[in-house]
Tab-separated table of C-alpha atoms and ligand atoms in Angstrom:
chain	number	residue	atom	x	y	z
A	25	UNK	CA	-5.122	-81.881	111.995
A	26	UNK	CA	-6.266	-84.160	109.237
A	27	UNK	CA	-7.484	-87.630	110.105
A	28	UNK	CA	-5.782	-90.733	108.757
A	29	UNK	CA	-8.041	-93.543	107.543
A	30	UNK	CA	-6.556	-96.974	108.225
A	31	UNK	CA	-6.911	-100.408	109.775
A	32	UNK	CA	-4.281	-100.131	112.506
A	33	UNK	CA	-5.928	-101.391	115.705
A	34	UNK	CA	-2.728	-100.907	117.668
A	35	UNK	CA	-2.536	-97.229	116.745
A	36	UNK	CA	-6.228	-96.795	117.527
A	37	UNK	CA	-5.669	-98.382	120.939
A	38	UNK	CA	-2.722	-96.095	121.730
A	39	UNK	CA	-4.615	-92.971	120.752
A	40	UNK	CA	-7.594	-93.985	122.878
A	41	UNK	CA	-5.348	-94.736	125.854
A	42	UNK	CA	-4.067	-91.181	125.511
A	43	UNK	CA	-7.559	-89.710	125.698
A	44	UNK	CA	-7.693	-89.022	121.969
A	45	UNK	CA	-10.739	-89.779	119.829
A	46	UNK	CA	-10.949	-92.452	117.140
A	47	UNK	CA	-13.828	-93.056	114.744
A	48	UNK	CA	-14.766	-96.723	114.911
A	49	UNK	CA	-16.731	-98.928	112.553
A	50	UNK	CA	-19.716	-100.790	113.921
A	51	UNK	CA	-22.336	-102.835	112.100
A	52	UNK	CA	-24.851	-99.991	112.562
A	53	UNK	CA	-23.053	-96.695	111.867
A	54	UNK	CA	-19.589	-95.272	112.556
A	55	UNK	CA	-19.067	-94.132	116.122
A	56	UNK	CA	-16.884	-91.373	117.514
A	57	UNK	CA	-15.079	-93.304	120.229
A	58	UNK	CA	-13.320	-92.146	123.374
A	59	UNK	CA	-12.515	-93.601	126.812
A	60	UNK	CA	-15.893	-93.610	128.569
A	61	UNK	CA	-14.240	-93.391	131.991
A	62	UNK	CA	-12.153	-90.326	131.137
A	63	UNK	CA	-13.783	-86.919	131.518
A	64	UNK	CA	-11.206	-85.481	129.171
A	65	UNK	CA	-12.043	-87.906	126.375
A	66	UNK	CA	-15.796	-87.686	126.941
A	67	UNK	CA	-15.689	-83.866	126.907
A	68	UNK	CA	-13.741	-84.017	123.649
A	69	UNK	CA	-16.528	-86.142	122.114
A	70	UNK	CA	-19.189	-83.570	122.951
A	71	UNK	CA	-16.978	-80.821	121.608
A	72	UNK	CA	-16.025	-82.519	118.326
A	73	UNK	CA	-19.659	-83.324	117.584
A	74	UNK	CA	-20.900	-79.971	118.787
A	75	UNK	CA	-23.340	-81.972	120.852
A	76	UNK	CA	-25.208	-80.514	123.815
A	77	UNK	CA	-24.151	-82.201	127.050
A	78	UNK	CA	-27.783	-82.972	127.919
A	79	UNK	CA	-27.753	-85.675	125.209
A	80	UNK	CA	-26.166	-88.785	126.793
A	81	UNK	CA	-23.760	-91.262	125.169
A	82	UNK	CA	-23.843	-95.036	124.651
A	83	UNK	CA	-20.952	-97.027	126.107
A	84	UNK	CA	-19.573	-99.949	124.110
A	85	UNK	CA	-18.163	-103.156	125.593
A	86	UNK	CA	-16.626	-106.213	123.961
A	87	UNK	CA	-18.768	-108.742	125.822
A	88	UNK	CA	-21.993	-109.089	127.727
A	89	UNK	CA	-20.431	-110.443	130.924
A	90	UNK	CA	-18.461	-107.266	131.587
A	91	UNK	CA	-21.703	-105.287	131.723
A	92	UNK	CA	-21.859	-106.107	135.449
A	93	UNK	CA	-18.965	-103.743	136.069
A	94	UNK	CA	-21.042	-100.811	134.840
A	95	UNK	CA	-24.674	-101.540	135.707
A	96	UNK	CA	-26.358	-102.444	139.000
A	97	UNK	CA	-28.629	-105.212	137.798
A	98	UNK	CA	-29.795	-106.842	134.628
A	99	UNK	CA	-33.516	-107.690	134.369
A	100	UNK	CA	-34.451	-111.167	133.201
A	101	UNK	CA	-35.975	-109.814	129.969
A	102	UNK	CA	-32.704	-108.016	129.162
A	103	UNK	CA	-30.886	-111.276	129.733
A	104	UNK	CA	-33.185	-113.083	127.302
A	105	UNK	CA	-32.696	-110.402	124.678
A	106	UNK	CA	-28.950	-110.519	125.124
A	107	UNK	CA	-28.917	-114.245	124.437
A	108	UNK	CA	-30.556	-113.597	121.105
A	109	UNK	CA	-29.125	-110.264	119.955
A	110	UNK	CA	-25.765	-109.665	121.663
A	111	UNK	CA	-23.340	-108.852	120.159
A	112	UNK	CA	-25.408	-106.757	117.782
A	113	UNK	CA	-27.430	-103.615	117.142
A	114	UNK	CA	-29.302	-103.539	120.450
A	115	UNK	CA	-28.603	-100.998	123.212
A	116	UNK	CA	-29.763	-101.571	126.804
A	117	UNK	CA	-30.700	-98.755	129.162
A	118	UNK	CA	-29.900	-99.917	132.689
A	119	UNK	CA	-29.251	-98.544	136.181
A	120	UNK	CA	-25.645	-97.322	136.212
A	121	UNK	CA	-22.914	-97.927	138.759
A	122	UNK	CA	-20.963	-94.919	139.994
A	123	UNK	CA	-17.916	-95.835	137.892
A	124	UNK	CA	-19.792	-94.449	134.845
A	125	UNK	CA	-19.251	-90.663	134.774
A	126	UNK	CA	-22.360	-88.478	135.015
A	127	UNK	CA	-21.144	-86.635	131.938
A	128	UNK	CA	-21.649	-89.818	129.880
A	129	UNK	CA	-25.257	-90.225	131.019
A	130	UNK	CA	-26.065	-86.499	131.155
A	131	UNK	CA	-26.781	-86.861	134.846
A	132	UNK	CA	-29.223	-89.733	134.420
A	133	UNK	CA	-29.086	-92.750	136.716
A	134	UNK	CA	-29.375	-94.923	133.609
A	135	UNK	CA	-26.578	-95.793	131.229
A	136	UNK	CA	-26.953	-97.010	127.653
A	137	UNK	CA	-24.774	-100.052	126.904
A	138	UNK	CA	-24.121	-101.878	123.653
A	139	UNK	CA	-21.903	-104.733	122.513
A	140	UNK	CA	-21.180	-104.219	118.812
A	141	UNK	CA	-20.457	-107.211	116.617
A	142	UNK	CA	-18.313	-105.621	113.904
A	143	UNK	CA	-15.016	-107.586	113.939
A	144	UNK	CA	-12.780	-104.480	114.087
A	145	UNK	CA	-14.853	-102.923	116.860
A	146	UNK	CA	-14.642	-106.228	118.707
A	147	UNK	CA	-10.861	-106.485	118.316
A	148	UNK	CA	-10.377	-102.914	119.428
A	149	UNK	CA	-12.661	-103.205	122.468
A	150	UNK	CA	-10.996	-106.453	123.511
A	151	UNK	CA	-7.626	-104.700	123.491
A	152	UNK	CA	-8.829	-101.926	125.813
A	153	UNK	CA	-9.357	-102.027	129.549
A	154	UNK	CA	-12.097	-99.379	129.459
A	155	UNK	CA	-15.398	-99.076	127.568
A	156	UNK	CA	-15.750	-96.698	124.644
A	157	UNK	CA	-18.298	-93.931	124.703
A	158	UNK	CA	-19.314	-93.555	121.068
A	159	UNK	CA	-22.094	-91.486	119.578
A	160	UNK	CA	-22.593	-91.634	115.840
A	161	UNK	CA	-19.620	-89.898	114.215
A	162	UNK	CA	-21.493	-86.998	112.653
A	163	UNK	CA	-21.919	-83.382	113.691
A	164	UNK	CA	-24.936	-83.094	115.989
A	165	UNK	CA	-28.197	-83.252	114.043
A	166	UNK	CA	-26.729	-84.311	110.681
A	167	UNK	CA	-27.013	-87.658	108.891
A	168	UNK	CA	-25.211	-90.600	110.542
A	169	UNK	CA	-22.076	-91.935	108.788
A	170	UNK	CA	-21.980	-95.424	107.265
A	171	UNK	CA	-18.579	-95.169	105.503
A	172	UNK	CA	-15.156	-93.908	106.637
A	173	UNK	CA	-15.351	-91.148	104.010
A	174	UNK	CA	-18.534	-89.813	105.590
A	175	UNK	CA	-16.666	-89.367	108.866
A	176	UNK	CA	-13.705	-87.812	107.119
A	177	UNK	CA	-15.834	-85.248	105.312
A	178	UNK	CA	-17.217	-83.845	108.524
A	179	UNK	CA	-14.902	-84.663	111.398
A	180	UNK	CA	-11.669	-85.154	109.442
A	181	UNK	CA	-10.142	-81.988	110.840
A	182	UNK	CA	-11.110	-82.740	114.435
A	183	UNK	CA	-9.856	-86.271	115.082
A	184	UNK	CA	-6.562	-88.048	114.402
A	185	UNK	CA	-7.745	-91.451	113.225
A	186	UNK	CA	-10.613	-93.230	111.483
A	187	UNK	CA	-10.552	-97.006	111.771
A	188	UNK	CA	-11.645	-98.320	108.390
A	189	UNK	CA	-14.141	-101.155	108.686
A	190	UNK	CA	-15.766	-100.598	105.304
A	191	UNK	CA	-19.448	-100.012	104.690
A	192	UNK	CA	-21.743	-100.567	107.702
A	193	UNK	CA	-23.847	-103.652	107.088
A	194	UNK	CA	-26.983	-102.588	108.929
A	195	UNK	CA	-26.869	-98.875	108.214
A	196	UNK	CA	-29.251	-97.734	110.973
A	197	UNK	CA	-28.344	-97.015	114.582
A	198	UNK	CA	-29.008	-99.606	117.260
A	199	UNK	CA	-32.461	-100.130	118.706
A	200	UNK	CA	-32.581	-98.756	122.265
A	201	UNK	CA	-34.552	-100.681	124.887
A	202	UNK	CA	-35.097	-99.832	128.537
A	203	UNK	CA	-37.116	-101.347	131.375
A	204	UNK	CA	-38.893	-98.558	133.286
A	205	UNK	CA	-40.972	-100.103	136.096
A	206	UNK	CA	-40.020	-103.502	134.744
A	207	UNK	CA	-41.762	-102.882	131.413
A	208	UNK	CA	-39.670	-103.425	128.288
A	209	UNK	CA	-39.878	-100.172	126.323
A	210	UNK	CA	-38.286	-99.286	123.010
A	211	UNK	CA	-36.966	-95.727	123.055
A	212	UNK	CA	-35.406	-95.680	119.620
A	213	UNK	CA	-36.372	-97.859	116.678
A	214	UNK	CA	-33.233	-99.080	114.959
A	215	UNK	CA	-31.289	-102.001	113.525
A	216	UNK	CA	-33.330	-104.713	115.262
A	217	UNK	CA	-37.006	-104.683	114.352
A	218	UNK	CA	-39.630	-104.354	117.086
A	219	UNK	CA	-41.221	-107.583	115.805
A	220	UNK	CA	-37.954	-109.485	116.303
A	221	UNK	CA	-37.726	-108.285	119.889
A	222	UNK	CA	-41.361	-109.260	120.502
A	223	UNK	CA	-40.608	-112.757	119.205
A	224	UNK	CA	-38.313	-113.179	122.194
A	225	UNK	CA	-39.998	-111.339	125.079
A	226	UNK	CA	-43.566	-110.720	123.913
A	227	UNK	CA	-45.311	-107.377	123.460
A	228	UNK	CA	-43.225	-104.302	124.209
A	229	UNK	CA	-44.078	-100.632	124.556
A	230	UNK	CA	-42.762	-98.297	121.902
A	231	UNK	CA	-42.228	-94.753	123.009
A	232	UNK	CA	-43.511	-92.544	120.214
A	233	UNK	CA	-42.157	-89.347	118.716
A	234	UNK	CA	-41.700	-86.666	121.282
A	235	UNK	CA	-41.038	-83.154	120.137
A	236	UNK	CA	-38.159	-81.517	121.854
A	237	UNK	CA	-37.882	-83.232	125.193
A	238	UNK	CA	-34.174	-83.849	125.412
A	239	UNK	CA	-34.483	-86.205	128.361
A	240	UNK	CA	-36.249	-88.731	126.158
A	241	UNK	CA	-33.575	-90.887	124.525
A	242	UNK	CA	-32.862	-90.600	120.826
A	243	UNK	CA	-35.931	-88.507	120.566
A	244	UNK	CA	-34.806	-85.058	119.575
A	245	UNK	CA	-37.093	-84.180	116.739
A	246	UNK	CA	-34.775	-82.538	114.254
A	247	UNK	CA	-32.263	-85.265	113.629
A	248	UNK	CA	-30.575	-87.177	110.841
A	249	UNK	CA	-31.431	-84.210	108.687
A	250	UNK	CA	-29.951	-83.292	105.305
A	251	UNK	CA	-29.390	-79.581	104.621
A	252	UNK	CA	-31.713	-79.641	101.627
A	253	UNK	CA	-35.416	-79.627	102.516
A	254	UNK	CA	-36.730	-83.186	102.600
A	255	UNK	CA	-40.417	-83.718	101.837
A	256	UNK	CA	-42.036	-87.082	102.515
A	257	UNK	CA	-45.252	-88.394	101.006
A	258	UNK	CA	-46.645	-89.571	97.687
A	259	UNK	CA	-43.869	-88.852	95.182
A	260	UNK	CA	-46.160	-88.292	92.150
A	261	UNK	CA	-48.154	-85.808	94.248
A	262	UNK	CA	-45.059	-84.003	95.518
A	263	UNK	CA	-43.604	-83.888	91.989
A	264	UNK	CA	-46.746	-82.175	90.771
A	265	UNK	CA	-46.553	-79.683	93.662
A	266	UNK	CA	-42.914	-78.801	93.049
A	267	UNK	CA	-42.800	-79.002	89.277
A	268	UNK	CA	-40.825	-75.765	88.840
A	269	UNK	CA	-37.972	-77.056	91.024
A	270	UNK	CA	-34.937	-79.292	90.632
A	271	UNK	CA	-35.772	-82.499	92.402
A	272	UNK	CA	-33.824	-85.316	94.056
A	273	UNK	CA	-35.759	-88.528	94.691
A	274	UNK	CA	-35.223	-91.138	97.385
A	275	UNK	CA	-37.551	-94.022	96.593
A	276	UNK	CA	-37.961	-97.445	98.156
A	277	UNK	CA	-38.255	-99.723	95.106
A	278	UNK	CA	-39.953	-97.810	92.292
A	279	UNK	CA	-38.385	-95.541	89.695
A	280	UNK	CA	-40.151	-92.338	88.770
A	281	UNK	CA	-39.994	-90.303	85.586
A	282	UNK	CA	-40.574	-86.577	85.473
A	283	UNK	CA	-38.782	-83.699	83.741
A	284	UNK	CA	-37.910	-82.034	87.053
A	285	UNK	CA	-36.060	-85.073	88.447
A	286	UNK	CA	-32.381	-84.249	88.561
A	287	UNK	CA	-31.107	-87.181	90.607
A	288	UNK	CA	-32.843	-90.351	91.765
A	289	UNK	CA	-31.814	-93.114	94.158
A	290	UNK	CA	-33.880	-96.277	94.418
A	291	UNK	CA	-32.937	-98.084	97.617
A	292	UNK	CA	-34.074	-101.619	96.862
A	293	UNK	CA	-35.670	-102.658	93.573
A	294	UNK	CA	-36.169	-106.064	95.307
A	295	UNK	CA	-38.251	-104.314	97.989
A	296	UNK	CA	-35.986	-105.481	100.778
A	297	UNK	CA	-36.191	-103.264	103.859
A	298	UNK	CA	-32.855	-104.638	105.039
A	299	UNK	CA	-31.179	-103.514	101.818
A	300	UNK	CA	-32.975	-100.165	101.950
A	301	UNK	CA	-31.777	-99.585	105.518
A	302	UNK	CA	-28.183	-100.361	104.542
A	303	UNK	CA	-28.132	-97.629	101.886
A	304	UNK	CA	-30.486	-95.107	103.458
A	305	UNK	CA	-28.062	-92.658	105.125
A	306	UNK	CA	-25.558	-92.857	102.283
A	307	UNK	CA	-28.317	-92.087	99.776
A	308	UNK	CA	-29.517	-89.088	101.807
A	309	UNK	CA	-25.965	-87.746	101.879
A	310	UNK	CA	-25.558	-88.211	98.129
A	311	UNK	CA	-28.801	-86.402	97.436
A	312	UNK	CA	-27.803	-83.629	99.803
A	313	UNK	CA	-24.709	-82.883	97.675
A	314	UNK	CA	-26.682	-82.646	94.422
A	315	UNK	CA	-27.805	-79.349	92.964
A	316	UNK	CA	-31.432	-79.880	93.886
A	317	UNK	CA	-33.974	-77.627	95.570
A	318	UNK	CA	-35.859	-80.424	97.296
A	319	UNK	CA	-35.376	-84.056	98.187
A	320	UNK	CA	-38.603	-86.042	97.877
A	321	UNK	CA	-38.989	-89.358	99.658
A	322	UNK	CA	-41.796	-91.828	100.235
A	323	UNK	CA	-42.844	-93.717	103.353
A	324	UNK	CA	-41.702	-97.309	103.766
A	325	UNK	CA	-44.086	-100.120	104.669
A	326	UNK	CA	-44.671	-99.754	108.433
A	327	UNK	CA	-43.150	-103.121	109.362
A	328	UNK	CA	-39.730	-104.535	110.253
A	329	UNK	CA	-36.939	-102.037	109.620
A	330	UNK	CA	-39.473	-99.910	107.718
A	331	UNK	CA	-40.690	-98.608	111.075
A	332	UNK	CA	-37.217	-97.341	111.972
A	333	UNK	CA	-36.749	-95.879	108.495
A	334	UNK	CA	-40.066	-94.029	108.702
A	335	UNK	CA	-39.035	-92.675	112.062
A	336	UNK	CA	-35.815	-91.282	110.550
A	337	UNK	CA	-37.811	-89.758	107.680
A	338	UNK	CA	-40.177	-88.114	110.143
A	339	UNK	CA	-37.338	-86.496	112.051
A	340	UNK	CA	-35.406	-85.428	108.978
A	341	UNK	CA	-38.287	-83.944	107.011
A	342	UNK	CA	-40.019	-80.613	106.791
A	343	UNK	CA	-43.771	-80.262	106.249
A	344	UNK	CA	-44.724	-80.233	102.526
B	3	TXA	O1	-25.816	-97.809	116.693
B	3	TXA	C1	-25.600	-96.985	117.571
B	3	TXA	O2	-26.246	-96.944	118.633
B	3	TXA	C2	-24.470	-95.983	117.323
B	3	TXA	C3	-23.166	-96.765	117.285
B	3	TXA	C4	-21.963	-95.879	117.120
B	3	TXA	O3	-23.064	-97.584	118.397
B	3	TXA	N1	-24.449	-94.968	118.323
B	3	TXA	C5	-25.391	-94.000	118.396
B	3	TXA	O4	-25.144	-93.048	119.366
B	3	TXA	O5	-26.334	-93.948	117.663
B	3	TXA	P1	-25.876	-91.643	119.427
B	3	TXA	O6	-25.196	-90.921	120.521
B	3	TXA	O7	-25.866	-91.016	118.103
B	3	TXA	O8	-27.314	-91.979	119.889
B	3	TXA	C6	-27.498	-92.489	121.182
B	3	TXA	C7	-28.853	-92.145	121.723
B	3	TXA	C8	-28.964	-90.674	122.014
B	3	TXA	O9	-30.021	-90.110	121.285
B	3	TXA	C9	-29.230	-90.608	123.495
B	3	TXA	O10	-30.244	-89.685	123.780
B	3	TXA	C10	-29.628	-92.020	123.873
B	3	TXA	O11	-28.990	-92.842	122.948
B	3	TXA	N2	-29.082	-92.320	125.194
B	3	TXA	C11	-27.814	-92.599	125.518
B	3	TXA	N3	-27.670	-92.750	126.841
B	3	TXA	C12	-28.878	-92.565	127.379
B	3	TXA	C13	-29.374	-92.551	128.718
B	3	TXA	N4	-28.597	-92.759	129.764
B	3	TXA	N5	-30.681	-92.310	128.892
B	3	TXA	C14	-31.484	-92.066	127.844
B	3	TXA	N6	-31.061	-92.041	126.570
B	3	TXA	C15	-29.788	-92.295	126.340
B	4	MG	MG1	-26.553	-89.986	116.476
């Protein structure tokens, strides 16, 4: 099988209705979509991604109102957040109804739900009478895809269709928020900054890096990782350390000069974290294909989307 890349919503709908998988564009990253209510489709997602079944999936709906079909109750704080950020890059962890298969939630009583705003994702979801389970459309543990070609490179021989919605505008996965014991808690930093959420509902908890506890959402430590070793820290220092090697650089806004630099990507000369986030995964992929021994990156300012970016760097890196 070799996937077709196209914009045919009707074809995508038919495939999904037949329990096939379709890669779908969202504003965050591309998702590997399948009927969330079909065990056959959901099993195929885990298999195509080579993803362990203890790592649960997000379900995607076209509108906030239909969430009531899948979750038992919606806390007031979730409602407030939805008013501000739905549709968009925010995922809600809520008590599931029995209609949601246990395979989707890895046996948890909570289900992760998101309403994407990408126009093609919206059109597709509106045409379906079931939600789409959709993890990021990358093999388990590798860098998330932000272009149709990224999906094709890695899953092109496993799925029939990739719905082409262009380059993902946000470029980082959704922020995941849950409400354990009524306390708003961010489980994955993503496309909506913690500060923006706090503007709406006040101070929230942020669940920090856990090592290898798979029951903690989005928290597997080795994640988003390129195949080349990624070292994070002061670039001039790391360059001095690795001066005998061929180096790829991923910098925020500054350009570096050094004889060992073989390839360099500067994410945002304007120092915009939003722009940096948009290009981050694509840049990591590009560097990963270069003939370099190491990829060196620097920390982002720990604010706004910089916090999510730093989190990705932490999970993708090895110790210098
Ligand atoms: O932006 C996104 O969220 C993208 C697009 C395609 O929507 N999707 C995405 O899915 O990033 P995925 O599967 O790569 O990451 C979802 C994370 C997983 O790490 C999983 O552990 C967590 O969400 N998650 C999903 N359901 C959960 C649940 N019931 N309880 C705890 N964590 C859950
Ligand atoms: Mg993922």
